[in-house]
Coordinates of C-alpha atoms in Angstrom, one line a residue:
M1 CA 9.0 -19.9 -35.4
I2 CA 6.7 -21.9 -33.0
N3 CA 3.2 -22.1 -34.4
L4 CA 1.0 -21.7 -31.4
A5 CA -2.0 -23.0 -33.3
A6 CA -0.3 -26.1 -34.6
T7 CA -1.9 -28.7 -32.3
A8 CA -5.2 -30.5 -32.7
A9 CA -5.7 -30.3 -28.9
T10 CA -6.0 -26.6 -28.6
T11 CA -9.8 -27.1 -28.7
A12 CA -9.4 -28.8 -25.3
A13 CA -8.5 -25.5 -23.8
K14 CA -12.0 -24.2 -24.2
N15 CA -13.4 -26.7 -21.7
V16 CA -10.2 -27.2 -19.7
N17 CA -10.4 -28.4 -16.1
I18 CA -8.2 -25.8 -14.4
M19 CA -7.5 -28.0 -11.4
Q20 CA -6.6 -31.0 -13.5
V21 CA -4.2 -29.2 -15.9
S22 CA -2.6 -27.4 -13.0
I23 CA -2.0 -30.7 -11.1
G24 CA -0.6 -32.2 -14.3
L25 CA 1.8 -29.3 -14.8
I26 CA 3.0 -29.4 -11.2
I27 CA 3.6 -33.2 -11.3
A28 CA 5.4 -32.9 -14.7
I29 CA 7.7 -30.1 -13.4
A30 CA 8.3 -32.0 -10.2
F31 CA 9.3 -35.1 -12.2
L32 CA 11.6 -33.0 -14.4
L33 CA 13.5 -31.6 -11.4
F34 CA 13.7 -35.0 -9.7
A35 CA 14.9 -36.7 -12.9
V36 CA 17.6 -34.0 -13.7
L37 CA 18.8 -33.8 -10.1
W38 CA 18.7 -37.3 -8.6
T39 CA 18.6 -39.8 -11.5
K40 CA 20.7 -40.8 -14.4
I41 CA 18.1 -39.6 -16.9
H42 CA 19.4 -37.0 -19.3
P43 CA 17.6 -33.6 -19.3
F44 CA 16.4 -34.2 -22.9
I45 CA 14.7 -37.5 -22.0
A46 CA 13.4 -35.9 -18.8
L47 CA 11.8 -33.1 -20.8
I48 CA 10.0 -35.5 -23.1
I49 CA 8.7 -37.6 -20.3
S50 CA 7.6 -34.5 -18.4
A51 CA 5.7 -33.4 -21.5
A52 CA 3.9 -36.7 -21.7
I53 CA 3.1 -36.6 -18.0
A54 CA 1.6 -33.1 -18.3
G55 CA -0.5 -34.2 -21.3
I56 CA -1.8 -37.4 -19.7
I57 CA -2.7 -36.0 -16.3
G58 CA -3.9 -32.7 -17.9
G59 CA -6.6 -34.6 -19.7
M60 CA -5.4 -34.5 -23.3
K61 CA -6.4 -37.3 -25.6
L62 CA -3.7 -40.0 -25.7
G63 CA -3.6 -39.8 -29.5
D64 CA -2.9 -36.1 -29.5
I65 CA 0.0 -36.2 -27.0
S66 CA 2.7 -37.7 -29.3
G67 CA 1.7 -35.3 -32.1
A68 CA 2.0 -32.3 -29.7
I69 CA 5.4 -33.4 -28.5
T70 CA 6.8 -33.9 -32.0
T71 CA 5.2 -30.6 -33.3
G72 CA 6.7 -28.6 -30.4
F73 CA 10.1 -30.2 -30.8
G74 CA 10.2 -29.6 -34.6
N75 CA 8.8 -26.1 -34.6
T76 CA 11.3 -25.0 -31.9
L77 CA 14.3 -26.3 -33.8
A78 CA 13.0 -25.0 -37.1
S79 CA 13.3 -21.5 -35.7
I80 CA 16.8 -21.6 -34.1
G81 CA 18.5 -25.0 -34.8
I82 CA 20.4 -23.7 -37.8
I83 CA 21.6 -20.6 -35.9
I84 CA 22.9 -22.8 -33.0
G85 CA 24.8 -24.9 -35.5
F86 CA 26.4 -21.8 -37.1
G87 CA 27.2 -20.3 -33.7
V88 CA 29.1 -23.3 -32.5
I89 CA 31.0 -23.6 -35.8
M90 CA 32.0 -19.9 -35.5
G91 CA 33.1 -20.3 -31.9
Q92 CA 35.4 -23.2 -32.8
I93 CA 37.0 -21.1 -35.6
F94 CA 37.6 -18.2 -33.2
E95 CA 39.3 -20.6 -30.8
Y96 CA 41.5 -22.3 -33.4
S97 CA 42.5 -19.2 -35.4
G98 CA 43.5 -17.0 -32.4
A99 CA 40.8 -14.4 -33.2
A100 CA 39.6 -14.4 -29.6
E101 CA 43.1 -13.6 -28.3
R102 CA 43.5 -10.8 -30.9
M103 CA 40.3 -9.2 -29.6
A104 CA 41.7 -9.3 -26.1
R105 CA 44.8 -7.6 -27.1
V106 CA 42.9 -4.9 -29.0
F107 CA 40.8 -4.1 -25.9
L108 CA 44.0 -3.9 -23.8
K109 CA 45.4 -1.2 -26.1
I110 CA 42.1 0.7 -26.2
C111 CA 41.5 0.8 -22.5
G112 CA 45.1 1.8 -21.7
K113 CA 47.3 1.8 -18.7
G114 CA 45.7 1.0 -15.4
N115 CA 42.4 -0.2 -17.0
E116 CA 43.3 -3.9 -17.4
E117 CA 40.1 -5.1 -15.6
L118 CA 38.0 -3.1 -18.0
A119 CA 39.8 -4.5 -21.0
M120 CA 39.4 -8.1 -19.7
A121 CA 35.7 -7.5 -19.0
F122 CA 34.8 -6.2 -22.4
T123 CA 37.0 -8.8 -24.1
G124 CA 34.8 -11.4 -22.5
F125 CA 31.7 -9.3 -23.3
V126 CA 32.5 -9.5 -27.1
V127 CA 34.3 -12.9 -27.3
S128 CA 31.5 -14.9 -25.7
I129 CA 28.8 -13.8 -28.2
P130 CA 30.0 -16.6 -30.6
I131 CA 32.1 -18.7 -28.1
F132 CA 31.0 -20.8 -25.1
C133 CA 32.1 -19.1 -22.0
D134 CA 33.9 -22.2 -20.7
S135 CA 36.0 -22.3 -23.9
G136 CA 36.5 -18.5 -23.9
F137 CA 37.9 -18.5 -20.4
V138 CA 40.3 -21.4 -21.1
I139 CA 41.6 -19.6 -24.2
L140 CA 42.0 -16.2 -22.5
S141 CA 42.9 -17.0 -18.9
P142 CA 46.7 -17.3 -19.9
L143 CA 46.4 -13.7 -21.1
A144 CA 45.0 -12.6 -17.7
K145 CA 48.0 -14.4 -16.1
A146 CA 50.4 -12.7 -18.4
I147 CA 49.0 -9.3 -17.6
S148 CA 49.1 -10.0 -13.8
K149 CA 52.8 -10.9 -14.0
R150 CA 53.6 -7.7 -15.9
T151 CA 51.5 -5.3 -13.9
H152 CA 51.3 -6.8 -10.4
K153 CA 47.5 -6.6 -10.5
S154 CA 45.8 -9.6 -8.8
V155 CA 45.0 -12.4 -11.3
I156 CA 41.7 -12.6 -9.4
S157 CA 40.5 -9.1 -10.4
L158 CA 41.6 -9.7 -14.0
G159 CA 40.3 -13.3 -14.2
V160 CA 36.9 -12.5 -12.5
S161 CA 36.4 -9.5 -14.8
L162 CA 37.1 -11.7 -17.8
A163 CA 34.8 -14.5 -16.5
A164 CA 32.0 -12.1 -15.8
G165 CA 32.1 -10.5 -19.3
L166 CA 32.1 -14.0 -20.8
V167 CA 29.2 -15.4 -18.9
I168 CA 27.0 -12.3 -19.2
T169 CA 26.8 -12.2 -23.0
H170 CA 26.9 -16.0 -23.2
S171 CA 23.7 -15.9 -21.1
L172 CA 21.9 -12.9 -22.7
V173 CA 23.0 -12.3 -26.3
P174 CA 22.3 -14.5 -29.3
P175 CA 23.6 -16.4 -31.2
T176 CA 24.7 -18.3 -28.0
P177 CA 22.4 -21.3 -27.6
G178 CA 20.7 -20.5 -24.3
P179 CA 19.2 -17.1 -25.4
L180 CA 18.3 -18.6 -28.8
G181 CA 16.5 -21.6 -27.2
A182 CA 14.6 -19.3 -24.8
A183 CA 13.7 -16.9 -27.7
G184 CA 12.4 -19.9 -29.7
Q185 CA 10.0 -20.9 -26.9
F186 CA 8.6 -17.3 -26.6
N187 CA 8.5 -16.8 -30.4
A188 CA 10.6 -13.7 -29.8
D189 CA 12.3 -11.6 -32.4
I190 CA 16.0 -12.5 -32.4
G191 CA 17.0 -8.9 -33.3
Q192 CA 15.1 -7.5 -30.3
V193 CA 16.6 -10.1 -27.9
L194 CA 20.1 -9.3 -29.3
L195 CA 19.6 -5.5 -29.0
W196 CA 18.1 -5.5 -25.5
G197 CA 20.4 -8.3 -24.4
I198 CA 23.4 -6.1 -25.2
V199 CA 21.7 -3.1 -23.4
L200 CA 21.2 -5.2 -20.2
S201 CA 24.7 -6.7 -20.4
I202 CA 26.5 -3.4 -20.2
P203 CA 25.5 -2.4 -16.6
M204 CA 25.9 -6.0 -15.5
T205 CA 29.4 -6.2 -16.8
I206 CA 30.4 -2.8 -15.2
V207 CA 29.1 -3.8 -11.8
A208 CA 30.7 -7.2 -11.9
M209 CA 34.0 -5.5 -12.9
F210 CA 33.9 -3.3 -9.8
Y211 CA 33.3 -6.3 -7.6
A212 CA 36.2 -8.1 -9.4
K213 CA 38.5 -5.2 -8.4
W214 CA 37.2 -5.3 -4.8
I215 CA 37.7 -9.1 -4.4
G216 CA 41.1 -8.9 -6.1
K217 CA 42.4 -6.7 -3.4
R218 CA 41.3 -9.1 -0.7
I219 CA 42.5 -12.2 -2.5
Y220 CA 45.7 -10.8 -3.8
Q221 CA 47.3 -13.5 -5.9
L222 CA 49.9 -13.4 -8.6
P223 CA 51.2 -16.1 -11.0
S224 CA 54.6 -17.5 -9.8
D225 CA 57.7 -16.5 -11.8
K226 CA 59.1 -19.9 -11.2
G227 CA 56.5 -22.0 -12.9
D228 CA 52.8 -22.8 -12.9
G229 CA 52.2 -22.1 -9.2
W230 CA 50.8 -19.0 -7.5
V231 CA 52.1 -16.4 -5.0
R232 CA 49.7 -15.1 -2.3
L233 CA 50.6 -11.8 -0.8
D234 CA 48.9 -9.9 2.0
K235 CA 49.6 -6.5 0.5
P236 CA 49.3 -5.5 -3.2
A237 CA 52.6 -4.8 -4.8
E238 CA 53.1 -1.5 -6.6
Y239 CA 51.4 -1.4 -10.0
R240 CA 53.8 -1.5 -13.0
Y241 CA 52.8 -1.1 -16.6
G242 CA 54.0 -3.8 -19.0
T243 CA 53.2 -4.8 -22.5
I244 CA 52.1 -8.2 -23.6
D245 CA 54.8 -10.1 -25.6
E246 CA 53.5 -10.9 -29.1
T247 CA 56.5 -12.8 -30.3
N248 CA 55.7 -16.1 -32.1
K249 CA 52.1 -15.1 -32.2
N250 CA 50.6 -15.6 -35.7
L251 CA 47.2 -14.0 -34.9
P252 CA 44.7 -12.7 -37.4
S253 CA 44.2 -9.0 -38.0
T254 CA 41.9 -6.9 -35.8
F255 CA 39.4 -6.4 -38.6
S256 CA 39.4 -10.1 -39.6
S257 CA 38.9 -11.1 -35.9
F258 CA 35.9 -8.8 -35.2
A259 CA 34.2 -8.9 -38.6
P260 CA 32.4 -12.4 -38.2
I261 CA 30.7 -11.0 -35.0
I262 CA 30.1 -7.4 -36.1
I263 CA 28.7 -8.2 -39.6
P264 CA 25.8 -10.4 -38.3
I265 CA 25.0 -8.1 -35.5
L266 CA 24.8 -5.1 -37.8
L267 CA 22.6 -6.9 -40.4
I268 CA 20.2 -8.1 -37.7
L269 CA 20.0 -4.7 -36.0
I270 CA 19.5 -2.8 -39.3
S271 CA 16.5 -5.1 -40.1
T272 CA 15.1 -4.7 -36.6
I273 CA 15.5 -0.9 -36.6
S274 CA 14.0 -0.5 -40.1
T275 CA 11.0 -2.5 -39.1
A276 CA 10.5 -0.5 -35.8
A277 CA 10.9 2.7 -37.8
G278 CA 8.1 1.6 -40.2
Y279 CA 10.4 1.7 -43.3
K280 CA 8.6 0.1 -46.3
G281 CA 10.8 1.2 -49.2
G282 CA 12.0 -1.0 -52.1
A283 CA 15.1 -2.1 -50.3
K284 CA 13.1 -3.5 -47.3
Q285 CA 12.9 -7.0 -48.7
Y286 CA 16.7 -7.1 -49.1
I287 CA 17.3 -5.6 -45.7
D288 CA 14.9 -8.2 -44.1
F289 CA 16.6 -11.1 -46.1
L290 CA 20.1 -10.2 -45.0
G291 CA 18.9 -9.3 -41.5
A292 CA 17.2 -12.7 -41.0
P293 CA 19.3 -14.3 -38.2
V294 CA 19.9 -17.5 -40.2
I295 CA 21.3 -15.5 -43.2
A296 CA 23.2 -12.9 -41.1
V297 CA 25.0 -15.5 -38.9
G298 CA 25.6 -17.6 -42.0
I299 CA 27.4 -14.7 -43.6
G300 CA 29.5 -14.3 -40.5
V301 CA 30.4 -18.0 -40.6
L302 CA 31.4 -17.9 -44.2
Y303 CA 33.6 -14.9 -43.6
A304 CA 35.3 -16.7 -40.7
I305 CA 35.9 -19.8 -42.8
F306 CA 37.3 -18.0 -45.8
V307 CA 39.3 -15.4 -43.9
L308 CA 40.3 -16.8 -40.5
L309 CA 41.0 -20.2 -41.9
R310 CA 42.4 -19.2 -45.3
K311 CA 45.9 -20.6 -44.5
V312 CA 44.5 -23.8 -43.0
D313 CA 44.1 -26.9 -45.2
K314 CA 40.7 -28.4 -46.0
K315 CA 41.0 -31.4 -43.8
T316 CA 42.0 -29.4 -40.7
S317 CA 39.4 -26.8 -41.3
I318 CA 36.6 -29.3 -41.6
G319 CA 37.9 -31.2 -38.6
E320 CA 37.8 -28.0 -36.4
M321 CA 34.3 -27.2 -37.6
E322 CA 33.1 -30.7 -36.8
K323 CA 34.4 -30.2 -33.2
G324 CA 32.0 -27.3 -32.8
I325 CA 29.1 -29.2 -34.5
R326 CA 29.6 -32.1 -32.0
S327 CA 29.1 -29.8 -29.1
A328 CA 25.8 -28.6 -30.5
G329 CA 24.0 -32.0 -30.3
V330 CA 23.0 -31.9 -26.6
I331 CA 22.0 -28.2 -26.9
L332 CA 19.7 -28.9 -29.9
L333 CA 18.1 -31.9 -28.1
V334 CA 17.5 -30.0 -24.9
T335 CA 16.1 -27.0 -26.7
G336 CA 13.8 -29.2 -28.8
G337 CA 12.7 -31.0 -25.6
G338 CA 11.8 -27.7 -24.0
G339 CA 9.7 -26.9 -27.1
A340 CA 7.9 -30.2 -26.7
L341 CA 7.0 -29.5 -23.1
G342 CA 6.0 -26.0 -23.9
N343 CA 3.7 -27.2 -26.7
I344 CA 2.0 -29.7 -24.4
I345 CA 1.4 -26.9 -21.9
R346 CA -0.3 -24.9 -24.6
A347 CA -2.2 -27.9 -26.1
S348 CA -3.6 -29.1 -22.7
G349 CA -4.9 -25.6 -22.0
A350 CA -2.7 -25.3 -18.9
G351 CA -1.0 -22.2 -20.2
D352 CA -4.3 -20.3 -20.8
A353 CA -5.7 -21.4 -17.4
I354 CA -2.6 -20.3 -15.4
A355 CA -2.3 -17.1 -17.4
K356 CA -5.9 -16.1 -16.4
S357 CA -5.1 -16.9 -12.8
L358 CA -1.9 -15.0 -12.9
A359 CA -3.6 -12.0 -14.4
K360 CA -5.8 -11.7 -11.3
T361 CA -2.8 -11.5 -8.9
A362 CA -0.5 -8.6 -8.1
I363 CA 2.6 -10.6 -9.3
P364 CA 4.2 -8.9 -12.3
A365 CA 4.1 -11.6 -15.0
I366 CA 7.5 -10.7 -16.3
I367 CA 9.1 -12.0 -13.1
L368 CA 7.8 -15.5 -13.6
P369 CA 10.5 -16.7 -16.1
F370 CA 13.1 -15.1 -13.8
I371 CA 11.9 -17.0 -10.7
I372 CA 11.7 -20.3 -12.4
A373 CA 15.1 -20.0 -14.1
T374 CA 16.6 -19.0 -10.8
L375 CA 15.3 -22.1 -9.1
V376 CA 16.3 -24.4 -11.8
R377 CA 19.8 -22.9 -12.0
L378 CA 20.3 -23.2 -8.2
I379 CA 19.2 -26.9 -8.3
Q380 CA 20.8 -28.3 -11.4
G381 CA 23.6 -25.9 -12.3
S382 CA 23.4 -25.4 -16.1
G383 CA 22.4 -21.9 -17.1
T384 CA 21.4 -23.0 -20.6
V385 CA 19.1 -25.7 -19.3
A386 CA 17.7 -23.3 -16.7
M387 CA 16.7 -20.6 -19.2
I388 CA 15.3 -23.1 -21.7
T389 CA 13.3 -25.0 -19.1
S390 CA 11.9 -21.7 -17.7
A391 CA 11.0 -20.5 -21.1
S392 CA 9.3 -23.7 -22.1
I393 CA 7.2 -23.7 -18.9
T394 CA 6.3 -20.0 -18.9
A395 CA 5.9 -19.1 -22.6
P396 CA 2.3 -20.6 -22.8
I397 CA 1.4 -18.7 -19.6
L398 CA 2.9 -15.3 -20.6
L399 CA 2.1 -15.1 -24.3
P400 CA -1.7 -14.8 -23.8
L401 CA -1.1 -11.9 -21.4
G402 CA 0.6 -9.9 -24.1
I403 CA 4.0 -9.7 -22.5
N404 CA 6.8 -8.6 -24.8
P405 CA 8.4 -11.9 -25.9
A406 CA 11.9 -10.4 -26.0
M407 CA 11.5 -9.1 -22.4
A408 CA 10.2 -12.5 -21.3
T409 CA 13.1 -14.2 -22.9
L410 CA 15.6 -12.0 -21.2
S411 CA 13.8 -12.5 -17.9
A412 CA 14.6 -16.2 -18.1
C413 CA 18.2 -15.5 -19.3
V414 CA 18.9 -13.2 -16.3
G415 CA 17.4 -15.7 -13.9
S416 CA 19.8 -18.4 -15.1
L417 CA 22.8 -16.5 -13.7
C418 CA 22.0 -16.9 -10.0
F419 CA 24.7 -18.1 -7.6
S420 CA 26.8 -20.4 -9.7
H421 CA 28.2 -23.1 -7.4
F422 CA 29.5 -26.7 -7.2
N423 CA 27.1 -28.1 -9.8
D424 CA 28.1 -25.7 -12.5
S425 CA 31.1 -26.6 -14.7
Y426 CA 32.0 -22.9 -15.2
F427 CA 32.4 -22.5 -11.4
W428 CA 35.2 -25.0 -11.6
V429 CA 36.8 -23.7 -14.8
V430 CA 37.1 -20.2 -13.4
N431 CA 38.3 -21.1 -9.9
R432 CA 40.7 -23.8 -11.0
L433 CA 42.4 -21.7 -13.7
L434 CA 42.8 -18.9 -11.2
G435 CA 44.3 -21.1 -8.6
I436 CA 41.5 -20.9 -6.1
D437 CA 41.2 -24.2 -4.2
E438 CA 39.4 -23.4 -0.9
A439 CA 35.6 -23.7 -1.0
K440 CA 34.9 -20.4 0.9
E441 CA 37.2 -18.5 -1.5
Q442 CA 35.7 -20.2 -4.5
I443 CA 32.3 -18.9 -3.5
R444 CA 33.6 -15.4 -2.9
V445 CA 35.4 -15.4 -6.2
W446 CA 32.7 -16.7 -8.5
S447 CA 29.4 -17.6 -6.8
F448 CA 29.1 -14.0 -5.4
T449 CA 30.1 -12.6 -8.8
S450 CA 27.5 -14.5 -10.7
T451 CA 24.9 -13.5 -8.1
I452 CA 25.8 -9.8 -8.5
C453 CA 25.4 -10.2 -12.2
W454 CA 21.9 -11.8 -11.6
A455 CA 20.8 -9.0 -9.2
T456 CA 22.0 -6.2 -11.4
G457 CA 20.4 -7.8 -14.4
F458 CA 17.1 -8.1 -12.6
V459 CA 17.0 -4.4 -11.6
A460 CA 18.0 -3.4 -15.2
L461 CA 15.4 -5.7 -16.7
M462 CA 12.6 -4.2 -14.5
I463 CA 13.7 -0.7 -15.5
L464 CA 13.9 -1.6 -19.2
N465 CA 10.5 -3.4 -19.1
I466 CA 8.9 0.0 -18.2
F467 CA 9.9 1.4 -21.6
V468 CA 9.8 -1.6 -23.9
H469 CA 6.3 -3.0 -24.7

């Protein structure tokens, strides 16, 4: 975890010039936004430069700045880098093996006739815990189309339900990279973030599903029986119940599909609950070892490799896993860069100075990560970058105030969902795969959905924050 005392420059905080460090932080953040939005500079490079700017203008000794940057980068990745690597490997295995599709079919059977939107929403809810939401939607959108054909339900209601379920847990529940990166900045307990992230995700998913049903009636679209096109009707056709054809589908079993997700979650939650309950018995060391996120997720990955890929040759298996590993590189660098910026804010004394100022205002401190993540998301599009950037900026400010790190993490995560639009890749994935080409309809289909998730999450977070300290 991030060592908050691990910089030589912390002594500077005692005699910090509040005006100077505040100006340094403002200029650094302004440069970060400018670089990400209007230049060719990659977010990782922009974060490192911003960290240096904050340190220089904030009055740090030049010799301490590089050390604070590397320390922040290293300590952040030390806490969550391995888990991100495991997570992307597991996601690729789920995609290749068909486990994600098996889970969708299970939810369809459980939810029953007439509840296809619910099935799609909670399929996305579970599948996106290990899989990137973009990949999850690409994998499962054909299933939404098949259900639409057989039931005459609008593919919009089914697809939006699926997309919402995917993006919500992708944004709030570890081991997806965004929540892990934000948790690393706040030094938050992964088990608590996972537990409360799931709690917040449930009402968000339900509300988004009802909106999906509403918009599906107003944009009533079915896949064409003649090919890959679409049929737009003014009036919904009569619902008809139809089963999904499973011929030529060599999918893994239900247990094998769910186990790589369920096992790590259970191990982490058991450890978290035992600690919260004050258990100190002889088995505690084993519970804590198995419940450590690195070990728990590692067990899930090993299960996925030896069970879901048991019929796949070694060369193909390693090739698929390396596809996932390649996708982790940018996330690791951006996460580490956020840690570097956060450590500079701590080391310069800006965090403590702003925290003291914030404590004197009527603004609830828990809202700060939410506001910053919202602004970054609106401007540059990536939810992962938004929550990690917000966490790196606000962690040094909030931690001295005694804010629960898990709640602060989730505040940044919820803020990252606001109004997905043209600068967000998922906006295009969802709309294009659902056959929505007109800009106004694209905004109604997905931008409004993501904003409803954002607003519902904020209300739920404020309520939860009353009870969790």
